[in-house]
Coordinates of C-alpha atoms in Angstrom, one line a residue:
Chain A
M1 CA 58.5 58.8 91.3
R2 CA 57.7 59.3 95.6
V3 CA 54.7 60.4 96.2
K4 CA 54.7 64.0 97.6
E5 CA 51.6 64.1 99.7
D6 CA 52.7 67.3 102.1
P7 CA 53.0 70.2 100.1
F8 CA 55.8 71.6 102.3
I9 CA 59.8 71.0 102.0
I10 CA 60.6 73.0 104.9
C11 CA 58.0 73.7 108.2
A12 CA 59.8 75.6 110.5
K13 CA 57.5 75.2 113.8
D14 CA 58.2 77.4 116.1
V15 CA 61.7 78.1 116.1
S16 CA 63.4 80.5 118.3
V17 CA 67.0 81.2 118.0
F18 CA 69.1 82.1 120.6
I19 CA 73.2 83.6 120.9
G20 CA 74.1 83.8 124.3
K21 CA 71.3 85.4 125.8
S22 CA 70.3 87.4 123.1
Q23 CA 67.3 86.3 120.8
L24 CA 67.6 86.8 117.7
I25 CA 64.5 85.0 116.3
Q26 CA 60.9 84.6 118.2
N27 CA 58.7 82.0 117.8
V28 CA 58.5 81.5 114.5
H29 CA 56.1 79.7 112.1
L30 CA 57.0 79.5 108.4
S31 CA 56.7 76.4 106.1
F32 CA 58.1 76.7 102.1
L33 CA 56.1 75.2 99.5
K34 CA 58.2 72.7 96.9
N35 CA 59.4 74.1 93.5
K36 CA 58.4 77.4 94.9
V37 CA 61.0 80.6 95.4
T38 CA 60.5 81.9 99.2
A39 CA 62.2 86.2 99.9
L40 CA 62.5 86.8 102.8
I41 CA 62.8 89.7 103.1
G42 CA 62.9 92.1 106.6
A43 CA 66.0 94.6 107.8
S44 CA 69.5 94.6 108.6
G45 CA 69.1 92.5 111.9
S46 CA 65.5 91.1 111.5
G47 CA 67.2 88.0 112.0
K48 CA 66.4 86.2 108.2
S49 CA 69.7 86.1 107.2
T50 CA 70.0 83.4 111.2
F51 CA 66.6 82.2 110.1
L52 CA 68.3 80.7 106.6
R53 CA 71.3 79.7 107.8
C54 CA 69.3 77.0 110.9
L55 CA 67.8 76.1 107.7
N56 CA 71.1 73.7 107.0
R57 CA 72.6 74.2 110.6
L58 CA 75.1 76.3 109.6
N59 CA 74.8 77.6 112.6
D60 CA 75.9 75.0 115.1
D61 CA 79.2 76.6 115.1
V62 CA 78.5 79.6 116.2
D63 CA 79.6 80.3 119.8
D64 CA 75.9 79.4 122.2
F65 CA 73.7 79.0 119.5
K66 CA 70.5 77.5 121.1
L67 CA 67.2 77.1 118.9
E68 CA 64.4 76.0 119.7
G69 CA 61.3 74.3 118.5
E70 CA 61.6 72.8 115.4
I71 CA 62.9 72.5 111.7
L72 CA 61.3 69.9 109.7
F73 CA 62.6 68.3 106.1
H74 CA 60.5 65.9 104.2
E75 CA 59.1 65.8 108.2
K76 CA 61.6 65.1 109.9
N77 CA 63.7 67.5 111.9
I78 CA 66.5 68.4 111.3
Y79 CA 68.2 69.8 114.9
D80 CA 67.4 66.2 115.8
N81 CA 70.5 64.7 117.2
Q82 CA 70.4 61.8 114.6
T83 CA 70.2 64.0 111.6
D84 CA 73.5 63.6 109.6
L85 CA 75.3 66.9 108.9
V86 CA 77.0 65.7 105.5
S87 CA 73.9 64.5 104.3
L88 CA 71.3 66.9 105.2
R89 CA 74.1 69.8 103.3
T90 CA 74.3 67.7 99.9
K91 CA 70.4 68.2 99.8
I92 CA 69.8 71.3 101.2
G93 CA 72.6 73.7 99.1
M94 CA 73.1 77.3 99.9
V95 CA 74.7 80.2 97.5
F96 CA 76.4 83.1 99.9
Q97 CA 76.2 87.0 99.5
K98 CA 80.0 87.4 98.5
P99 CA 80.9 85.5 95.1
T100 CA 82.9 82.6 96.8
A101 CA 85.4 80.0 95.6
F102 CA 87.6 77.4 96.0
P103 CA 91.0 78.2 94.9
K104 CA 91.1 76.0 92.1
S105 CA 90.1 75.4 88.6
I106 CA 86.9 76.9 87.4
Y107 CA 86.0 73.1 86.1
E108 CA 86.9 71.4 90.0
N109 CA 84.7 74.5 91.3
V110 CA 82.2 72.6 90.3
A111 CA 83.0 69.3 90.3
Y112 CA 83.8 69.9 94.2
G113 CA 80.7 68.4 95.7
L114 CA 80.9 65.3 92.9
R115 CA 84.3 64.3 94.1
L116 CA 83.6 65.4 98.1
H117 CA 80.6 62.7 98.0
N118 CA 82.4 60.5 95.8
L119 CA 79.2 61.0 93.5
T120 CA 80.6 59.6 90.1
K121 CA 82.9 57.1 88.9
S122 CA 84.6 58.3 85.3
G123 CA 85.9 61.2 84.6
K124 CA 83.5 61.5 81.7
E125 CA 80.4 61.5 83.7
C126 CA 82.0 63.8 86.1
D127 CA 82.5 66.4 82.3
E128 CA 78.7 65.8 81.4
I129 CA 77.7 66.6 85.1
V130 CA 79.9 69.7 85.3
E131 CA 78.7 70.5 82.1
N132 CA 75.1 70.9 82.3
A133 CA 75.3 72.3 85.8
L134 CA 77.6 75.0 84.0
M135 CA 74.9 75.3 81.3
R136 CA 71.8 75.2 83.9
A137 CA 74.1 77.9 86.2
S138 CA 74.0 80.1 82.2
L139 CA 77.9 80.2 82.2
W140 CA 79.3 77.1 80.1
E141 CA 79.1 80.0 76.8
E142 CA 81.9 82.1 78.7
V143 CA 83.8 79.2 80.5
K144 CA 84.0 76.1 78.7
D145 CA 87.2 77.1 76.8
R146 CA 88.6 77.6 79.8
L147 CA 87.8 75.6 82.2
D148 CA 90.6 74.4 83.5
D149 CA 91.7 78.4 84.9
E150 CA 91.8 79.5 88.0
A151 CA 88.3 80.1 89.2
Y152 CA 88.7 83.8 91.0
R153 CA 89.8 85.5 87.7
L154 CA 86.0 85.2 87.2
S155 CA 84.2 88.0 87.9
G156 CA 81.8 89.0 90.9
G157 CA 78.0 87.9 88.9
Q158 CA 80.6 84.8 87.2
L159 CA 81.6 83.7 89.9
Q160 CA 78.0 83.8 92.1
R161 CA 76.7 82.1 88.8
L162 CA 79.8 79.4 89.5
A163 CA 79.3 79.1 93.1
I164 CA 75.2 78.1 91.7
A165 CA 77.0 75.4 89.8
R166 CA 79.1 73.9 92.3
S167 CA 75.3 74.0 94.1
I168 CA 73.3 72.0 91.3
A169 CA 75.6 70.0 90.8
I170 CA 75.6 67.3 93.5
E171 CA 71.6 67.6 92.9
P172 CA 70.4 69.2 96.1
E173 CA 66.0 69.7 97.0
V174 CA 66.2 72.3 98.5
I175 CA 68.6 75.8 97.6
L176 CA 69.1 78.6 100.4
M177 CA 70.5 81.8 98.6
D178 CA 71.7 84.4 101.2
E179 CA 71.5 87.9 99.3
P180 CA 72.7 86.2 96.4
C181 CA 73.2 89.6 94.3
S182 CA 73.8 92.2 96.6
A183 CA 77.3 92.3 96.0
L184 CA 76.6 92.5 91.6
D185 CA 76.0 95.0 89.1
P186 CA 72.5 95.3 87.8
I187 CA 73.2 93.4 84.8
A188 CA 74.7 90.3 86.9
T189 CA 71.6 90.4 89.2
A190 CA 69.3 90.7 86.7
R191 CA 71.2 86.9 85.0
I192 CA 70.9 85.8 88.0
E193 CA 67.5 86.6 88.7
E194 CA 66.5 84.8 85.2
L195 CA 68.5 81.5 86.3
I196 CA 66.6 81.7 89.9
D197 CA 63.0 81.4 87.7
D198 CA 64.6 78.7 85.8
L199 CA 66.2 76.5 88.7
K200 CA 62.8 76.8 91.0
Q201 CA 61.3 74.1 87.7
K202 CA 63.2 71.1 89.3
F203 CA 64.7 73.1 93.0
T204 CA 63.0 75.2 95.5
I205 CA 64.4 78.2 96.0
I206 CA 64.4 80.4 99.4
L207 CA 65.9 84.0 99.3
V208 CA 66.9 87.0 101.1
T209 CA 67.4 90.0 100.2
H210 CA 67.7 93.5 100.4
S211 CA 65.3 94.7 97.3
M212 CA 62.1 94.4 97.5
Q213 CA 61.9 94.9 93.7
Q214 CA 64.2 91.9 93.6
A215 CA 61.5 89.7 95.5
A216 CA 58.7 90.8 93.8
R217 CA 60.1 90.0 90.8
V218 CA 61.4 86.2 91.1
S219 CA 59.1 84.9 93.9
E220 CA 56.6 83.0 94.6
R221 CA 56.1 83.5 98.4
T222 CA 57.6 86.5 100.6
A223 CA 57.9 86.9 104.3
F224 CA 59.1 89.8 106.7
F225 CA 60.8 89.3 109.3
N226 CA 61.0 92.0 111.8
K227 CA 63.7 92.6 115.1
G228 CA 63.2 88.9 114.6
I229 CA 59.6 87.9 114.4
L230 CA 58.1 86.8 111.5
I231 CA 55.5 89.2 110.9
E232 CA 53.3 88.4 107.4
E233 CA 53.9 85.7 105.1
G234 CA 51.8 85.3 101.7
A235 CA 51.5 84.9 97.7
S236 CA 54.2 87.5 96.5
N237 CA 51.7 89.2 94.8
E238 CA 49.5 89.9 97.6
F239 CA 52.1 90.6 99.3
F240 CA 53.1 93.8 98.1
T241 CA 50.3 95.2 96.6
N242 CA 48.0 94.4 99.9
P243 CA 50.4 94.3 103.0
Q244 CA 47.7 93.4 105.8
N245 CA 49.5 94.3 108.3
E246 CA 51.0 97.9 109.3
L247 CA 54.6 97.6 109.7
T248 CA 54.8 95.7 106.3
Q249 CA 53.6 98.5 104.8
R250 CA 55.4 101.0 106.2
Y251 CA 58.9 98.7 105.2
I252 CA 58.0 98.7 101.9
T253 CA 56.9 101.7 101.3
G254 CA 59.9 102.5 102.5
R255 CA 58.8 104.5 105.8
G256 CA 60.4 102.1 108.4
Chain B
M1 CA 96.3 126.6 106.7
D2 CA 98.8 126.3 110.1
N3 CA 97.6 123.3 111.2
I4 CA 98.3 121.5 107.6
K5 CA 101.5 122.2 107.2
K6 CA 102.3 121.7 110.9
R7 CA 100.4 117.9 110.2
N8 CA 102.5 117.1 107.1
L9 CA 105.3 118.4 108.9
K10 CA 105.3 115.9 111.8
N11 CA 104.7 113.4 109.1
T12 CA 108.1 113.7 107.1
F13 CA 109.5 114.9 110.2
F14 CA 108.4 110.7 111.3
K15 CA 109.8 109.4 107.9
I16 CA 112.6 111.0 108.2
F17 CA 113.4 109.8 111.3
S18 CA 113.2 105.9 110.4
F19 CA 114.7 106.3 107.6
L20 CA 117.9 107.0 109.1
F21 CA 117.3 103.8 112.7
L22 CA 116.8 102.0 109.2
I23 CA 120.3 103.4 108.1
K24 CA 121.6 102.3 111.2
I25 CA 120.5 99.4 111.7
T26 CA 122.0 97.9 108.0
F27 CA 125.5 100.0 109.2
L28 CA 125.9 98.3 112.6
V29 CA 125.0 94.8 110.7
L30 CA 127.6 95.2 108.3
I31 CA 130.1 95.2 110.7
L32 CA 128.9 93.4 112.5
V33 CA 128.7 90.9 110.0
G34 CA 132.3 91.9 108.5
S35 CA 134.2 91.8 111.5
V36 CA 133.1 88.5 112.5
F37 CA 134.1 87.8 108.6
L38 CA 137.6 89.5 109.1
S39 CA 138.7 87.1 112.0
G40 CA 136.8 83.8 110.4
Y41 CA 137.4 83.6 107.7
S42 CA 140.8 82.3 108.0
A43 CA 139.6 79.2 109.9
F44 CA 138.3 78.4 106.9
F45 CA 141.8 78.0 105.2
K46 CA 144.6 75.1 106.1
T47 CA 148.5 75.4 106.7
T48 CA 149.5 72.2 104.7
L49 CA 153.1 70.9 104.6
N50 CA 154.7 68.8 102.1
L51 CA 158.5 67.5 102.7
D52 CA 160.0 64.7 101.9
E53 CA 162.8 63.6 103.4
K54 CA 165.8 65.1 102.0
S55 CA 164.6 68.4 103.0
L56 CA 162.9 67.8 106.4
N57 CA 167.6 67.1 106.6
L58 CA 167.5 70.9 106.0
F59 CA 166.1 71.5 109.3
S60 CA 168.2 71.0 112.5
Q61 CA 166.4 69.3 115.0
E62 CA 165.5 73.3 117.2
E63 CA 164.6 74.2 114.2
K64 CA 161.8 71.3 113.3
D65 CA 160.3 71.8 116.5
L66 CA 159.6 75.5 116.2
L67 CA 158.4 73.8 112.9
F68 CA 156.3 71.2 113.6
I69 CA 154.7 69.0 115.3
Q70 CA 154.8 65.5 115.0
D71 CA 151.6 62.9 116.0
E72 CA 151.0 59.0 116.7
A73 CA 151.4 58.5 112.9
G74 CA 153.7 60.3 111.9
D75 CA 152.3 62.9 109.7
L76 CA 153.9 66.5 110.2
F77 CA 151.6 69.6 111.0
P78 CA 152.7 73.1 111.0
T79 CA 153.2 74.6 114.6
D80 CA 150.2 76.6 116.0
E81 CA 153.2 79.9 114.8
L82 CA 154.1 78.5 111.9
D83 CA 150.9 77.8 110.8
L84 CA 149.5 82.0 112.1
I85 CA 152.0 83.2 110.5
H86 CA 151.7 81.1 106.9
R87 CA 147.6 82.6 106.6
G88 CA 148.8 86.0 107.8
T89 CA 147.1 86.5 111.5
F90 CA 150.8 86.9 112.8
K91 CA 151.6 90.6 112.0
K92 CA 153.4 91.8 114.4
I93 CA 157.3 90.0 115.1
K94 CA 158.5 91.2 118.9
K95 CA 160.8 88.7 120.1
D96 CA 164.1 87.5 118.2
E97 CA 162.6 84.2 118.2
D98 CA 159.2 85.2 116.0
Q99 CA 162.3 87.2 113.5
K100 CA 163.5 83.2 113.3
L101 CA 160.7 82.3 112.7
Q102 CA 160.4 84.7 110.1
D103 CA 163.6 83.6 108.6
L104 CA 162.2 80.1 109.0
Y105 CA 159.1 80.1 107.6
Q106 CA 161.0 82.3 103.9
K107 CA 162.9 79.2 103.4
L108 CA 159.8 76.6 103.5
K109 CA 158.5 78.5 101.4
E110 CA 161.3 78.9 98.6
L111 CA 161.3 75.5 99.0
K112 CA 157.8 75.3 97.9
A113 CA 156.9 72.8 101.3
I114 CA 153.7 75.1 102.5
K115 CA 151.1 76.0 100.6
T116 CA 147.3 77.0 101.7
S117 CA 144.5 74.8 101.1
F118 CA 140.7 74.8 101.3
N119 CA 140.4 73.2 105.9
L120 CA 137.6 70.5 105.4
D121 CA 138.4 70.0 108.7
F122 CA 137.5 72.5 110.0
L123 CA 133.9 71.2 109.4
I124 CA 134.6 67.5 109.5
H125 CA 136.6 66.7 112.2
S126 CA 135.1 67.2 116.3
D127 CA 136.9 69.6 118.5
S128 CA 140.4 69.3 120.2
M129 CA 142.5 70.8 122.5
N130 CA 144.8 71.3 119.4
P131 CA 143.5 74.3 117.0
Y132 CA 144.6 73.1 113.8
K133 CA 142.7 69.7 114.3
A134 CA 139.5 71.2 115.9
G135 CA 136.1 70.9 113.3
L136 CA 132.6 71.8 114.3
G137 CA 131.5 68.1 112.7
A138 CA 130.8 67.4 116.1
A139 CA 128.8 70.1 116.5
I140 CA 127.2 69.7 112.8
I141 CA 126.4 66.4 113.7
G142 CA 124.0 67.6 117.1
T143 CA 123.0 70.8 115.3
L144 CA 120.7 68.7 112.8
Y145 CA 120.0 65.6 115.5
I146 CA 118.5 68.8 117.5
L147 CA 116.5 69.8 114.4
C148 CA 115.2 66.3 113.1
I149 CA 114.3 65.5 116.7
V150 CA 112.9 69.3 116.9
I151 CA 110.9 69.2 113.3
V152 CA 109.6 65.7 114.7
I153 CA 107.9 66.8 117.5
T154 CA 105.9 70.3 116.6
V155 CA 104.8 70.6 113.3
P156 CA 102.5 67.6 113.8
F157 CA 101.4 68.6 116.9
G158 CA 102.4 72.3 117.0
I159 CA 99.9 72.7 113.8
A160 CA 97.6 70.1 115.1
A161 CA 97.4 72.5 118.5
G162 CA 96.8 75.2 116.6
I163 CA 93.8 74.4 114.2
Y164 CA 92.5 72.6 117.8
C165 CA 92.2 75.8 119.0
Q166 CA 91.5 78.1 116.9
E167 CA 89.0 75.5 114.9
F168 CA 87.3 73.5 117.9
L169 CA 87.5 74.7 121.3
S170 CA 84.6 76.7 122.6
T171 CA 84.9 80.9 123.0
R172 CA 84.4 79.9 126.7
L173 CA 87.5 77.3 127.2
K174 CA 89.6 79.5 124.8
K175 CA 89.3 82.4 127.2
W176 CA 91.8 80.5 129.0
I177 CA 94.4 78.7 127.4
E178 CA 94.6 81.3 124.8
P179 CA 96.5 83.8 126.9
L180 CA 98.7 80.3 128.6
I181 CA 99.7 79.8 125.2
L182 CA 100.4 83.4 124.3
N183 CA 102.5 83.2 128.0
M184 CA 104.2 79.9 127.4
A185 CA 106.2 81.3 124.2
A186 CA 107.0 84.6 126.4
I187 CA 109.0 82.7 129.1
P188 CA 112.5 82.5 129.0
S189 CA 114.1 79.7 127.9
I190 CA 116.6 79.1 130.4
I191 CA 113.2 78.1 132.3
Y192 CA 112.9 75.7 130.1
G193 CA 116.7 74.2 130.7
L194 CA 115.7 74.2 134.4
I195 CA 112.3 72.5 133.7
G196 CA 113.9 69.7 130.9
L197 CA 116.8 69.0 133.8
V198 CA 114.6 68.1 136.1
V199 CA 112.0 66.3 134.0
F200 CA 114.1 64.4 131.9
I201 CA 117.6 63.7 133.6
Q202 CA 115.6 64.0 137.3
F203 CA 112.9 62.4 136.4
F204 CA 113.0 60.0 133.1
H205 CA 117.2 60.2 133.1
L206 CA 117.6 59.6 129.7
P207 CA 121.2 60.6 129.4
R208 CA 122.8 63.4 129.9
S209 CA 123.7 66.1 127.2
S210 CA 122.6 63.9 124.9
G211 CA 120.8 64.9 121.6
L212 CA 117.4 63.9 122.5
V213 CA 117.6 65.6 126.3
G214 CA 118.4 69.1 123.6
G215 CA 115.2 68.6 121.4
L216 CA 113.0 66.9 123.2
V217 CA 113.6 71.0 125.2
L218 CA 113.7 73.0 121.8
S219 CA 110.4 71.1 121.1
F220 CA 109.0 72.7 124.2
L221 CA 110.5 75.9 123.6
V222 CA 109.2 76.8 120.2
L223 CA 105.6 74.9 120.4
P224 CA 103.6 77.3 121.9
Q225 CA 105.1 79.8 119.5
M226 CA 103.7 77.1 116.7
I227 CA 100.4 77.4 117.6
V228 CA 99.9 80.7 118.8
I229 CA 101.5 81.3 114.8
T230 CA 99.6 78.7 113.6
Q231 CA 96.2 80.3 115.1
E232 CA 96.9 83.2 113.3
A233 CA 97.7 82.5 110.8
L234 CA 93.8 80.1 110.6
K235 CA 92.3 83.2 111.5
S236 CA 93.0 85.1 108.6
V237 CA 91.3 82.3 106.9
P238 CA 87.7 84.1 105.5
Q239 CA 84.5 83.3 106.8
T240 CA 83.0 82.7 104.0
L241 CA 86.0 80.2 102.5
K242 CA 84.2 77.7 105.4
D243 CA 81.1 78.4 105.3
A244 CA 81.0 77.4 101.3
T245 CA 82.7 74.7 101.8
L246 CA 81.0 72.7 104.7
A247 CA 77.2 74.2 102.8
M248 CA 78.6 72.1 100.2
G249 CA 78.6 69.1 102.7
A250 CA 82.2 68.7 104.0
T251 CA 82.7 67.9 107.5
K252 CA 84.7 70.1 109.7
I253 CA 88.0 68.0 109.4
Q254 CA 87.6 68.2 105.5
T255 CA 87.4 71.6 105.8
I256 CA 89.8 71.9 107.4
W257 CA 92.0 69.6 105.4
Q258 CA 90.9 71.1 101.9
H259 CA 90.7 74.7 102.2
V260 CA 91.3 76.2 105.0
L261 CA 95.3 74.6 106.2
P262 CA 96.2 75.6 102.3
W263 CA 94.8 79.1 102.9
A264 CA 96.8 79.5 106.0
M265 CA 100.0 77.5 104.1
R266 CA 102.3 80.2 104.2
P267 CA 102.4 82.4 107.4
I268 CA 102.5 78.4 108.9
L269 CA 105.0 77.3 106.6
T270 CA 106.8 81.1 107.6
S271 CA 106.6 80.3 112.0
V272 CA 107.8 76.6 111.3
V273 CA 111.1 77.8 109.5
L274 CA 111.7 80.4 111.6
S275 CA 111.0 78.0 114.8
F276 CA 114.2 75.6 113.5
A277 CA 116.3 79.2 113.3
R278 CA 115.7 79.6 117.2
V279 CA 116.1 76.2 117.0
I280 CA 119.4 76.0 115.7
G281 CA 121.0 79.2 117.6
E282 CA 119.6 78.4 121.2
T283 CA 121.8 77.8 123.7
A284 CA 121.3 78.8 127.2
P285 CA 118.8 75.6 127.7
L286 CA 120.9 73.4 126.4
L287 CA 124.1 74.7 128.6
M288 CA 121.4 74.0 132.3
I289 CA 121.1 70.9 130.5
G290 CA 124.8 70.4 130.4
M291 CA 125.4 70.1 126.9
V292 CA 128.5 72.0 127.3
A293 CA 131.2 69.3 127.3
F294 CA 134.3 68.8 125.4
I295 CA 133.0 66.4 122.8
A296 CA 135.9 64.9 120.7
S297 CA 133.9 62.6 118.7
P298 CA 131.2 63.0 117.0
A299 CA 127.6 61.4 118.1
S300 CA 126.4 58.5 116.5
S301 CA 123.1 58.6 117.7
P302 CA 120.9 61.2 119.7
L303 CA 121.6 59.2 123.4
E304 CA 125.0 60.2 122.9
P305 CA 126.5 63.6 124.4
T306 CA 127.0 65.9 121.3
S307 CA 127.7 69.8 121.0
T308 CA 125.6 72.4 119.2
L309 CA 127.2 75.3 116.9
P310 CA 126.0 78.1 119.0
V311 CA 127.5 75.4 122.8
Q312 CA 130.7 74.8 120.4
I313 CA 131.0 78.5 119.7
F314 CA 130.0 79.2 123.6
L315 CA 133.5 76.7 123.6
W316 CA 135.8 77.7 121.7
S317 CA 135.0 81.9 122.5
R318 CA 135.8 81.0 126.2
N319 CA 139.1 79.3 125.2
P320 CA 142.0 81.8 126.1
D321 CA 144.5 79.8 123.5
P322 CA 145.1 82.8 120.4
A323 CA 144.7 80.2 117.4
F324 CA 140.5 79.7 118.4
V325 CA 139.8 83.5 117.8
E326 CA 139.3 82.9 114.2
K327 CA 137.9 79.3 114.8
T328 CA 135.0 81.2 117.3
S329 CA 134.5 83.6 114.2
G330 CA 134.5 80.4 112.1
A331 CA 131.5 78.6 113.8
I332 CA 129.8 82.2 113.5
L333 CA 129.9 82.3 110.1
I334 CA 129.0 78.7 109.1
L335 CA 125.6 79.1 111.9
M336 CA 125.5 82.6 110.5
L337 CA 125.2 80.8 106.5
L338 CA 122.6 78.0 108.0
L339 CA 120.9 80.7 109.1
I340 CA 121.0 82.5 106.3
L341 CA 119.7 79.3 104.3
V342 CA 117.2 78.8 106.8
N343 CA 115.6 82.3 105.2
A344 CA 116.3 81.3 102.2
I345 CA 113.5 78.7 102.8
V346 CA 111.5 81.1 104.0
A347 CA 111.2 82.8 101.2
F348 CA 111.7 80.8 98.7
L349 CA 108.6 78.9 100.6
R350 CA 106.0 82.3 100.1
H351 CA 107.1 83.1 96.6
K352 CA 106.2 79.7 95.7
M353 CA 103.1 80.0 97.6
K354 CA 101.0 83.8 95.8
R355 CA 97.8 83.3 97.9
V356 CA 94.7 83.0 96.0
Q357 CA 92.6 86.3 96.9

């Protein structure tokens, strides 16, 4: 075990994001604790998803994208020129709003990352990892008899858990979740929330959500974005019961 | 309420109008295909003679001249007139000579010396002044040469350029290059022939009317439309699929190769095969690079002068000999058959690759 003196796994320092001439994020300072769930909340267009996508450099292909400041992952700036995107993204996985399955079988979907990065040699080892990942995503029981079926036949909630299984199969350290439940029904949502609770034993989770209840239920820390500015950040129980900022107060009580 | 009735009426009018138009088009196509078929199907049959010495001596020299032609090898061929009478294309009898021919024909028939057989020569032989011998061999070989060259050039380069434009080019450059390519796709084909004439024949001194030059010119003709269609196909790939693949740590090329291209493969393949159809049928640029020569033997390499199907049709259609009318129609039938084949391939591929949504 490596000794971690720093409890923060990712630190954003003075991050500003521009696309063309418009500034989407202004001078955000935000750190994420290891093995904790941090929720990012805020209205649509407040920059929370943009910020999340900056954490694994998924915005790089956006035209005229520019980031100022630095984002430190294990104390190394990921926006350094030397950063290898492939290894960065194997350490920081991501689950998206729309459940997306690759046009492959269920098994191959989960094994995709393993094959991509040549992580396994034998088929047996691969089988084990896939089974393990599906178990941890609590999908194993539902699909164990039809691993070779096309993945797109699964339901929305199952697809989202498949996406989670796919990310955790390559053992990342951080999982970014961009509104993972917004396209799901309440039962599927509850399952994903349970899953997030389990996963934080092993992974650091950063969750963007529109639902304040969800943020309160699953996260240890919550950060509130408004118009690209980080308004308030704190421990969730305190954040929701005793918000310091007036904007936060108005947002969580639903008064805009 | 009046308003709603009016709106519904407009709906009905539109439906009726469009349906009538569809019927009209179908009708026109049927007439076209039917008339070509009626005048062309006889090109696939030929008259063969089966005469031994004894029965040959039953005819006088004058009658022989009227009925047969003897070539250098000593083989007997029917004259045009006999050929046409036998295959029923020569119906009206006006002159005495025609009546005489008709009688002789009956005599031949009684001797069982004349019969109809499938005209394989039409597909194998090359162009000839003698309509009995003229065939599409050289033209088919030439079309295949050109098609191969076009496939080799446009499929990899067209798809690669389309991918580059869509996935790698920055928006600022794309704004300039996209309309450029679109305009290139709209340039009349004869202009491409002119460019081919100047660049390939005058500048690079490639052999005139060769399959190579034809293939190069037609490649440049279909390349822009291939790029545009590939780009359009790639645009239809959902961003979520790309994001999900990239987020797994795949590089951009891996993402394109593993998920983007397979997703867009159906429209891309369709465009590829449709460009082949265009290549098979294109004539104007080929006339420009001198592909109107009389080709009496199939080209043995792409560097030799060759002919193509549509050019052969063009040449035969200008021939005053009436026997070439059926040849022309027969060649059109072959061309249409080839195009139907290409379209069937498209349909098959589209059916095979049901897109995963």
